[in-house]
Amino acid sequence: MAGWKIIAKNKVIAQHLKLAGIMADQVGENLSHLKSTTYVIGERHQLAEVTVSELLHPLATYERVPVEQTIDFADYQTIVFPSSLSVTELISSLNQDQLMGVKGLRCLAMGTQVAERCQALGLGNVIRTEPSYQSVLQTLKEAKRVGKISNSHR
């Protein structure tokens, strides 16, 4: 693997590679600047969107399989999404009744991209927080104190 340029499709993949002693040269989607043979490591369905070329080689290390959710969202008031992928995976695993339940919840999105993904998938009550658990906890504490989440976090 010496001399390979490695791109991890997301931070979680980069962390798993690091635990195995492999450092990714880049994390993310930008594949436009390739000048040498590059291996993109990630989930099979995501990599299916990557155009294979002489310089670009996808390596699927896992495949996400949707699991039917048994959650009754009527029991919840708020849902926290730490990543865009978490939004996509949850929404894709819901039946119509569950989807309507989720759409009635406040959604705390950890970062701008996550908030945009929530809105793109039809979630209406989206509150963007900074991408840290401290920010989420602060927002939830404020909501408990005043009885709702203020617009300062939108």
N, CA and C of each residue as an Amber inpcrd file, in Angstrom:
protein
   462
   0.8080000  -1.1930000   0.0000000   0.0000000   0.0000000   0.0000000
   0.8570000   1.2660000   0.0000000   2.1530000   1.0540000   0.1180000
   3.0410000   2.2130000   0.1000000   2.8860000   2.9350000  -1.2290000
   2.7460000   4.2220000  -1.1540000   2.6060000   5.0310000  -2.3550000
   1.1690000   5.1960000  -2.8290000   0.2250000   4.5100000  -2.2140000
  -1.1770000   4.6670000  -2.5870000  -1.7080000   5.9770000  -2.0300000
  -2.5200000   6.6460000  -2.8020000  -3.2750000   7.7910000  -2.2940000
  -4.6390000   7.2320000  -1.9000000  -5.0480000   7.4820000  -0.6580000
  -6.2900000   6.9160000  -0.1380000  -7.2330000   8.0290000   0.2720000
  -8.4560000   7.9330000  -0.2150000  -9.5230000   8.8620000   0.1760000
 -10.5930000   8.0640000   0.9080000 -10.9230000   8.4780000   2.1180000
 -12.0220000   7.8850000   2.8770000 -13.2820000   8.6930000   2.5730000
 -14.3850000   8.0160000   2.3010000 -15.6140000   8.7110000   1.9310000
 -16.1920000   9.5330000   3.0800000 -15.8940000   9.1750000   4.3370000
 -16.3940000   9.9610000   5.4690000 -15.4660000   9.8040000   6.6650000
 -15.7370000  10.5610000   7.7160000 -14.8680000  10.5850000   8.8950000
 -14.8330000   9.2420000   9.6230000 -15.9570000   8.5400000   9.6520000
 -16.0030000   7.2550000  10.3470000 -15.0730000   6.2590000   9.6670000
 -15.1030000   6.2290000   8.3410000 -14.2060000   5.3330000   7.6020000
 -12.7600000   5.7110000   7.8810000 -12.4560000   7.0030000   7.8820000
 -11.0890000   7.4540000   8.1630000 -10.6490000   7.0090000   9.5530000
 -11.5430000   7.0720000  10.5310000 -11.2070000   6.6420000  11.8950000
 -10.9350000   5.1420000  11.9440000 -11.7600000   4.3500000  11.2500000
 -11.5440000   2.9020000  11.2300000 -10.2290000   2.5510000  10.5270000
  -9.9250000   3.2510000   9.4470000  -8.6530000   3.0180000   8.7660000
  -7.4810000   3.3370000   9.7010000  -7.5980000   4.4470000  10.4170000
  -6.5300000   4.8590000  11.3320000  -6.3100000   3.8110000  12.4140000
  -7.4150000   3.2440000  12.9310000  -7.2880000   2.1840000  13.9350000
  -6.5460000   0.9690000  13.3820000  -6.6510000   0.7650000  12.0680000
  -5.9470000  -0.3460000  11.4220000  -4.5410000   0.0580000  10.9820000
  -4.1420000   1.2930000  11.2900000  -2.8020000   1.7540000  10.9440000
  -2.6800000   2.3380000   9.5510000  -3.8090000   2.7030000   8.9560000
  -3.8090000   3.2680000   7.6030000  -4.3020000   4.7050000   7.6840000
  -3.5020000   5.6280000   7.1990000  -3.8860000   7.0400000   7.2230000
  -4.4660000   7.4420000   5.8740000  -5.6760000   7.9930000   5.8950000
  -6.2940000   8.4940000   4.6640000  -5.6360000   9.8240000   4.3150000
  -5.4030000  10.0340000   3.0330000  -4.8410000  11.3030000   2.5690000
  -5.8900000  12.4000000   2.5400000  -7.1530000  11.9810000   2.4580000
  -8.2510000  12.9400000   2.3440000  -9.5240000  12.2660000   2.8460000
 -10.4410000  13.0800000   3.3640000 -11.7630000  12.6030000   3.7520000
 -12.7710000  13.4420000   2.9950000 -13.6940000  12.7940000   2.3060000
 -14.7460000  13.5580000   1.6500000 -15.0430000  13.1360000   0.2360000
 -15.7450000  14.0290000  -0.4440000 -16.3050000  13.7430000  -1.7530000
 -15.5020000  14.3040000  -2.9190000 -14.6100000  15.2480000  -2.6820000
 -13.9310000  15.9360000  -3.7720000 -12.9220000  15.0160000  -4.4490000
 -13.2730000  14.5700000  -5.6610000 -12.4060000  13.6600000  -6.3990000
 -11.9100000  14.2840000  -7.7000000 -12.0120000  15.6020000  -7.8050000
 -11.7200000  16.2720000  -9.0740000 -10.2440000  16.5880000  -9.2940000
  -9.4280000  16.4970000  -8.2890000  -8.0320000  16.9390000  -8.3830000
  -7.0190000  15.7990000  -8.5060000  -7.4510000  14.6460000  -8.9440000
  -6.5770000  13.4740000  -8.9560000  -5.4800000  13.5740000 -10.0060000
  -4.2590000  13.3110000  -9.5600000  -3.1190000  13.3370000 -10.4710000
  -2.3600000  12.0180000 -10.4320000  -2.7270000  11.1670000  -9.4770000
  -2.0790000   9.8640000  -9.3630000  -3.1330000   8.8210000  -9.0080000
  -2.7380000   7.5620000  -9.0600000  -3.6650000   6.4840000  -8.7360000
  -4.1950000   6.6820000  -7.3210000  -5.5010000   6.6510000  -7.2110000
  -6.1660000   6.9310000  -5.9400000  -7.2050000   5.8550000  -5.6550000
  -7.2680000   5.4560000  -4.4040000  -8.2440000   4.4650000  -3.9500000
  -9.2350000   5.1660000  -3.0290000 -10.5100000   5.0350000  -3.3640000
 -11.5720000   5.6260000  -2.5580000 -12.2240000   4.4960000  -1.7730000
 -12.2090000   4.6270000  -0.4590000 -12.6980000   3.5650000   0.4170000
 -14.0110000   4.0080000   1.0460000 -15.0120000   3.1050000   0.9950000
 -16.2960000   3.4460000   1.5860000 -17.3440000   2.3730000   1.4130000
 -18.5850000   2.7930000   1.5640000 -19.7440000   1.9210000   1.4970000
 -20.0910000   1.6160000   0.0400000 -20.5120000   0.3890000  -0.2370000
 -20.7280000  -0.0920000  -1.6010000 -21.6870000   0.7820000  -2.4000000
 -22.8260000   1.1670000  -1.8370000 -23.8020000   1.9610000  -2.5800000
 -23.2690000   3.3640000  -2.8870000 -22.5510000   3.9560000  -1.9400000
 -21.9570000   5.2680000  -2.1830000 -20.9040000   5.1930000  -3.2810000
 -20.1220000   4.1430000  -3.2590000 -19.0560000   4.0060000  -4.2480000
 -19.5920000   3.6860000  -5.6390000 -20.8160000   3.1800000  -5.7140000
 -21.4130000   2.8970000  -7.0210000 -21.5820000   4.1860000  -7.8240000
 -21.6230000   5.3220000  -7.1380000 -21.7760000   6.6220000  -7.7870000
 -20.4340000   7.1700000  -8.2920000 -19.3330000   6.5590000  -7.8870000
 -18.0050000   7.0160000  -8.2750000 -17.6780000   6.4750000  -9.6670000
 -17.2230000   7.3490000 -10.5270000 -16.8410000   6.9450000 -11.8770000
 -15.4310000   6.3640000 -11.8500000 -15.3440000   5.0930000 -12.1700000
 -14.0490000   4.4070000 -12.1800000 -13.2510000   4.9000000 -13.3830000
 -11.9700000   5.1450000 -13.1720000 -11.0950000   5.5830000 -14.2620000
  -9.7330000   4.9340000 -14.0790000  -8.8150000   5.3110000 -14.9430000
  -7.4630000   4.7940000 -14.8470000  -6.8030000   5.2040000 -13.5250000
  -7.1850000   6.3780000 -13.0060000  -6.5960000   6.8840000 -11.7680000
  -7.4340000   6.6110000 -10.5260000  -8.7140000   6.3200000 -10.6950000
  -9.6250000   6.2320000  -9.5550000 -10.1710000   4.8180000  -9.3910000
  -9.9250000   4.2510000  -8.2200000 -10.3450000   2.8770000  -7.9360000
 -11.1450000   2.8410000  -6.6310000 -12.4360000   2.5090000  -6.6970000
 -13.2240000   2.3860000  -5.4650000 -12.9660000   1.0440000  -4.7790000
 -12.9040000   1.0750000  -3.4520000 -12.7580000  -0.1370000  -2.6480000
 -13.8840000  -0.1590000  -1.6170000 -14.8800000  -0.9930000  -1.8440000
 -16.0010000  -1.0970000  -0.9080000 -15.5820000  -1.9630000   0.2740000
 -15.7110000  -1.4170000   1.4600000 -15.3340000  -2.1650000   2.6600000
 -16.5410000  -2.6580000   3.4410000 -17.7280000  -2.1610000   3.0900000
 -18.9440000  -2.6170000   3.7530000 -20.1530000  -2.2130000   2.9260000
 -21.3070000  -2.7560000   3.3010000 -22.5550000  -2.4150000   2.6400000
 -23.6060000  -2.1480000   3.7090000 -24.2220000  -0.9960000   3.6290000
 -25.2860000  -0.6650000   4.5740000 -26.5550000  -1.3940000   4.1510000
 -27.2120000  -1.9710000   5.1300000 -28.4580000  -2.6790000   4.8700000
 -29.5430000  -2.0240000   5.7190000 -30.5710000  -1.4490000   5.0680000
 -31.6490000  -0.8210000   5.8430000 -32.3310000  -1.8460000   6.7540000
 -32.6190000  -1.4100000   7.9590000 -33.3000000  -2.2550000   8.9280000
 -34.6210000  -1.5830000   9.2670000 -35.6890000  -2.3570000   9.1990000
 -36.9980000  -1.8000000   9.5230000 -37.0110000  -1.3490000  10.9820000
 -37.4390000  -0.1270000  11.2020000 -37.4700000   0.4390000  12.5430000
 -38.7790000   0.0870000  13.2450000 -38.7100000  -0.1630000  14.5410000
 -39.9080000  -0.4600000  15.3190000 -40.2100000   0.6650000  16.3050000
 -39.6490000   1.8180000  16.0760000 -39.7900000   2.9560000  16.9860000
 -41.1430000   3.6230000  16.7870000 -41.8090000   3.9190000  17.9130000
 -43.0450000   4.6990000  17.8640000 -42.6510000   6.1370000  18.1980000
 -42.6160000   6.9880000  17.1860000 -42.1290000   8.3510000  17.3660000
 -43.0950000   9.2320000  18.1470000 -44.2860000   8.7380000  18.4550000
 -45.2320000   9.4940000  19.2710000 -44.6980000   9.6720000  20.6920000
 -43.7600000   8.8340000  21.0880000 -43.1790000   8.8970000  22.4360000
 -42.0520000   9.9180000  22.5580000 -41.7160000  10.6250000  21.4680000
 -40.5610000  11.5200000  21.4530000 -40.9620000  12.9330000  21.0660000
 -40.1230000  13.9010000  21.4720000 -40.3350000  15.3030000  21.1170000
 -39.2580000  15.8190000  20.1760000 -38.0430000  15.2730000  20.3210000
 -36.8860000  15.7800000  19.5790000 -36.0400000  14.6090000  19.1290000
 -35.4440000  14.7640000  17.9540000 -34.5080000  13.7640000  17.4500000
 -33.2250000  14.4970000  17.0650000 -32.0800000  13.9100000  17.3790000
 -30.7840000  14.5280000  17.0960000 -30.1260000  13.7630000  15.9560000
 -29.7060000  14.4970000  14.9260000 -29.0070000  13.9070000  13.7950000
 -27.5580000  14.3920000  13.7960000 -26.5850000  13.4850000  14.0170000
 -25.1780000  13.8820000  14.0280000 -24.5490000  13.9730000  12.6400000
 -25.1970000  13.3810000  11.6270000 -24.6020000  13.3850000  10.2870000
 -25.6930000  13.3260000   9.2300000 -25.3320000  13.7240000   8.0240000
 -26.2670000  13.6280000   6.8930000 -26.6370000  12.1840000   6.6280000
 -25.6810000  11.3010000   6.7810000 -25.9360000   9.8930000   6.5520000
 -26.9440000   9.3360000   7.5610000 -26.8820000   9.7930000   8.8080000
 -27.8460000   9.3160000   9.8060000 -29.2680000   9.7210000   9.4330000
 -29.4260000  10.8990000   8.8370000 -30.7470000  11.3580000   8.3870000
 -31.2360000  10.4400000   7.2760000 -30.4010000  10.2380000   6.2790000
 -30.7660000   9.4140000   5.1270000 -31.1140000   7.9950000   5.5470000
 -30.2890000   7.4130000   6.4070000 -30.5300000   6.0310000   6.8240000
 -31.8200000   5.8910000   7.6130000 -32.0810000   6.8110000   8.5200000
 -33.3080000   6.7020000   9.3070000 -34.5260000   6.8670000   8.4090000
 -34.5570000   7.9100000   7.6090000 -35.7120000   8.1790000   6.7560000
 -35.9750000   7.0050000   5.8100000 -34.9240000   6.4060000   5.2620000
 -35.1020000   5.2940000   4.3110000 -35.6120000   4.0290000   4.9820000
 -35.5170000   3.9490000   6.3070000 -35.9210000   2.7270000   7.0050000
 -37.3170000   2.8190000   7.6170000 -38.0120000   3.9240000   7.4040000
 -39.3130000   4.1410000   8.0430000 -40.4830000   3.7960000   7.1260000
 -41.5780000   3.3310000   7.7420000 -42.8100000   3.1870000   6.9730000
 -43.5260000   4.5450000   6.9800000 -44.6300000   4.6580000   6.2820000
 -45.3140000   5.9590000   6.1280000 -45.7710000   6.5400000   7.4550000
 -46.3230000   5.7170000   8.3460000 -46.7750000   6.2170000   9.6560000
 -45.6040000   6.7490000  10.4670000 -44.5030000   6.0250000  10.4660000
 -43.3150000   6.4660000  11.1960000 -42.7560000   7.7440000  10.5940000
 -42.7660000   7.8330000   9.2750000 -42.2690000   9.0280000   8.6040000
 -43.0840000  10.2500000   9.0190000 -44.3910000  10.0950000   9.0990000
 -45.2330000  11.2060000   9.5500000 -44.8990000  11.5710000  10.9970000
 -44.6140000  10.5650000  11.8190000 -44.2300000  10.8250000  13.2090000
 -42.9390000  11.6040000  13.3110000 -41.9640000  11.2430000  12.5060000
 -40.6700000  11.9510000  12.5140000 -40.8560000  13.3800000  12.0350000
 -41.6960000  13.5700000  11.0290000 -41.9060000  14.9170000  10.4940000
 -42.5530000  15.8410000  11.5140000 -43.1660000  15.2860000  12.5540000
 -43.7560000  16.0990000  13.6110000 -42.8090000  16.4370000  14.7410000
 -41.6110000  15.8930000  14.7070000 -40.6310000  16.1310000  15.7700000
 -39.7440000  17.3270000  15.4670000 -39.1790000  17.9140000  16.5210000
 -38.0780000  18.8640000  16.3370000 -36.8680000  18.0360000  15.9650000
 -36.1100000  18.5020000  15.0120000 -34.9030000  17.8030000  14.5830000
 -33.7080000  18.7040000  14.8350000 -32.8230000  18.2670000  15.7120000
 -31.5850000  18.9980000  15.9440000 -30.5480000  18.4470000  14.9860000
 -30.0810000  19.2960000  14.1020000 -29.1050000  18.9160000  13.0840000
 -27.7450000  19.4640000  13.4710000 -26.7720000  18.5820000  13.5810000
 -25.4330000  18.9780000  14.0060000 -24.6280000  19.4750000  12.8060000
 -24.8400000  20.7450000  12.4550000 -24.1130000  21.3620000  11.3530000
 -25.0120000  21.7150000  10.1900000 -24.4990000  22.5750000   9.3340000
 -25.2550000  23.0930000   8.1960000 -25.6150000  22.0060000   7.1960000
 -24.6670000  21.1430000   6.8390000 -24.9560000  20.0900000   5.8570000
 -26.0290000  19.1370000   6.3670000 -25.9970000  18.8390000   7.6490000
 -26.9900000  17.9360000   8.2260000 -28.3710000  18.6080000   8.1920000
 -28.4270000  19.8970000   8.5380000 -29.6950000  20.6330000   8.4880000
 -30.2490000  20.6600000   7.0650000 -29.3750000  20.8810000   6.1020000
 -29.8130000  20.9050000   4.7010000 -30.3470000  19.5370000   4.2730000
 -29.7130000  18.4690000   4.7290000 -30.1800000  17.1210000   4.3860000
 -31.5410000  16.8470000   5.0200000 -31.7330000  17.2720000   6.2650000
 -33.0300000  17.1170000   6.9350000 -34.1280000  17.8010000   6.1240000
 -33.8690000  19.0270000   5.7290000 -34.8610000  19.7800000   4.9650000
 -35.1020000  19.1500000   3.5970000 -34.0510000  18.6620000   2.9460000
 -34.1980000  18.0390000   1.6260000 -35.0490000  16.7740000   1.6940000
 -35.0400000  16.0980000   2.8430000 -35.8310000  14.8770000   3.0010000
 -37.1990000  15.1410000   3.6170000 -37.5680000  16.4250000   3.7020000
 -38.9300000  16.7650000   4.1020000 -39.1600000  16.9900000   5.5830000
 -38.1070000  17.0670000   6.3700000 -38.2780000  17.3590000   7.7870000
 -38.4090000  18.8630000   7.9440000 -39.4760000  19.3060000   8.6020000
 -39.7800000  20.7300000   8.6210000 -39.2780000  21.4990000   9.8220000
 -39.2800000  20.9140000  10.9980000 -38.9130000  21.6270000  12.2140000
 -37.4430000  21.3490000  12.5360000 -36.5570000  21.8840000  11.7040000
 -35.1220000  21.6080000  11.8110000 -34.4290000  22.7690000  12.5120000
 -33.6920000  22.4500000  13.5410000 -32.9010000  23.4390000  14.2750000
 -31.4340000  23.0620000  14.1020000 -30.6570000  23.9560000  13.5210000
 -29.2370000  23.6960000  13.3160000 -28.4810000  24.0520000  14.5800000
 -27.6440000  23.1360000  15.0220000 -26.7300000  23.4140000  16.1290000
 -25.3090000  23.2980000  15.5880000 -24.3770000  23.7580000  16.3620000
 -22.9840000  23.5370000  15.9950000 -22.7240000  22.0280000  16.0500000
 -21.7940000  21.5200000  15.2680000 -21.5460000  20.0770000  15.2550000
 -20.7420000  19.5950000  16.4610000 -21.3150000  19.7760000  17.6380000
 -20.6910000  19.2730000  18.8640000 -21.7980000  18.8530000  19.8190000
 -21.4930000  17.8620000  20.6270000 -22.4860000  17.4000000  21.5860000
 -22.7690000  18.4700000  22.6360000 -21.7810000  19.2960000  22.9600000
 -21.9970000  20.3850000  23.9100000 -23.0680000  21.3440000  23.3950000
 -23.0170000  21.6640000  22.1130000 -24.0070000  22.5600000  21.5200000
 -25.4010000  21.9400000  21.5640000 -25.4870000  20.6490000  21.2690000
 -26.7800000  19.9530000  21.3350000 -27.3110000  19.9780000  22.7550000
 -26.4570000  19.6630000  23.7220000 -26.8900000  19.6560000  25.1210000
 -27.3390000  21.0480000  25.5720000 -26.6140000  22.0790000  25.1620000
 -26.9850000  23.4470000  25.5070000 -28.3550000  23.7970000  24.9240000
 -28.6050000  23.4030000  23.6760000 -29.8840000  23.6600000  23.0180000
 -31.0100000  22.9390000  23.7500000 -30.7710000  21.6970000  24.1420000
 -31.7910000  20.9310000  24.8660000 -32.0510000  21.5180000  26.2540000
 -30.9950000  21.9700000  26.9330000 -31.1700000  22.6040000  28.2450000
 -31.9920000  23.8740000  28.1200000 -31.6950000  24.6590000  27.0980000
 -32.4520000  25.8860000  26.8620000 -33.9220000  25.5700000  26.5890000
 -34.1620000  24.5330000  25.8060000 -35.5360000  24.1360000  25.4880000
 -36.2900000  23.7420000  26.7480000 -35.6270000  23.0250000  27.6310000
 -36.2650000  22.6110000  28.8860000 -36.5410000  23.8130000  29.7760000
 -35.6000000  24.7490000  29.7950000 -35.7380000  25.9350000  30.6500000
 -36.8940000  26.8230000  30.2060000 -37.0010000  27.0860000  28.9130000
 -38.0220000  28.0050000  28.4170000 -39.2400000  27.2970000  27.8320000
 -39.1810000  25.9740000  27.7750000 -40.3190000  25.2250000  27.2700000
 -40.3090000  25.0110000  25.7660000 -39.3540000  25.5940000  25.0890000
 -39.2240000  25.3680000  23.6380000 -37.8250000  25.7930000  23.2050000
 -37.4940000  25.4750000  21.9900000 -36.1890000  25.8680000  21.4520000
 -36.3600000  27.1970000  20.7480000 -35.5020000  28.1370000  21.0980000
 -35.6310000  29.4770000  20.5190000 -35.1520000  29.5230000  19.0780000
 -35.5400000  30.5610000  18.3920000 -35.1360000  30.7330000  16.9980000
 -33.6510000  31.0590000  16.8480000 -32.9740000  31.3500000  17.9370000
 -31.5410000  31.6690000  17.8360000 -30.7340000  30.4500000  17.3800000
 -31.3160000  29.2610000  17.4700000 -30.6120000  28.0620000  17.0500000
 -31.0530000  27.5890000  15.6690000 -31.9120000  28.3060000  15.0310000
 -32.4170000  27.8890000  13.7170000 -31.4590000  28.3060000  12.6430000
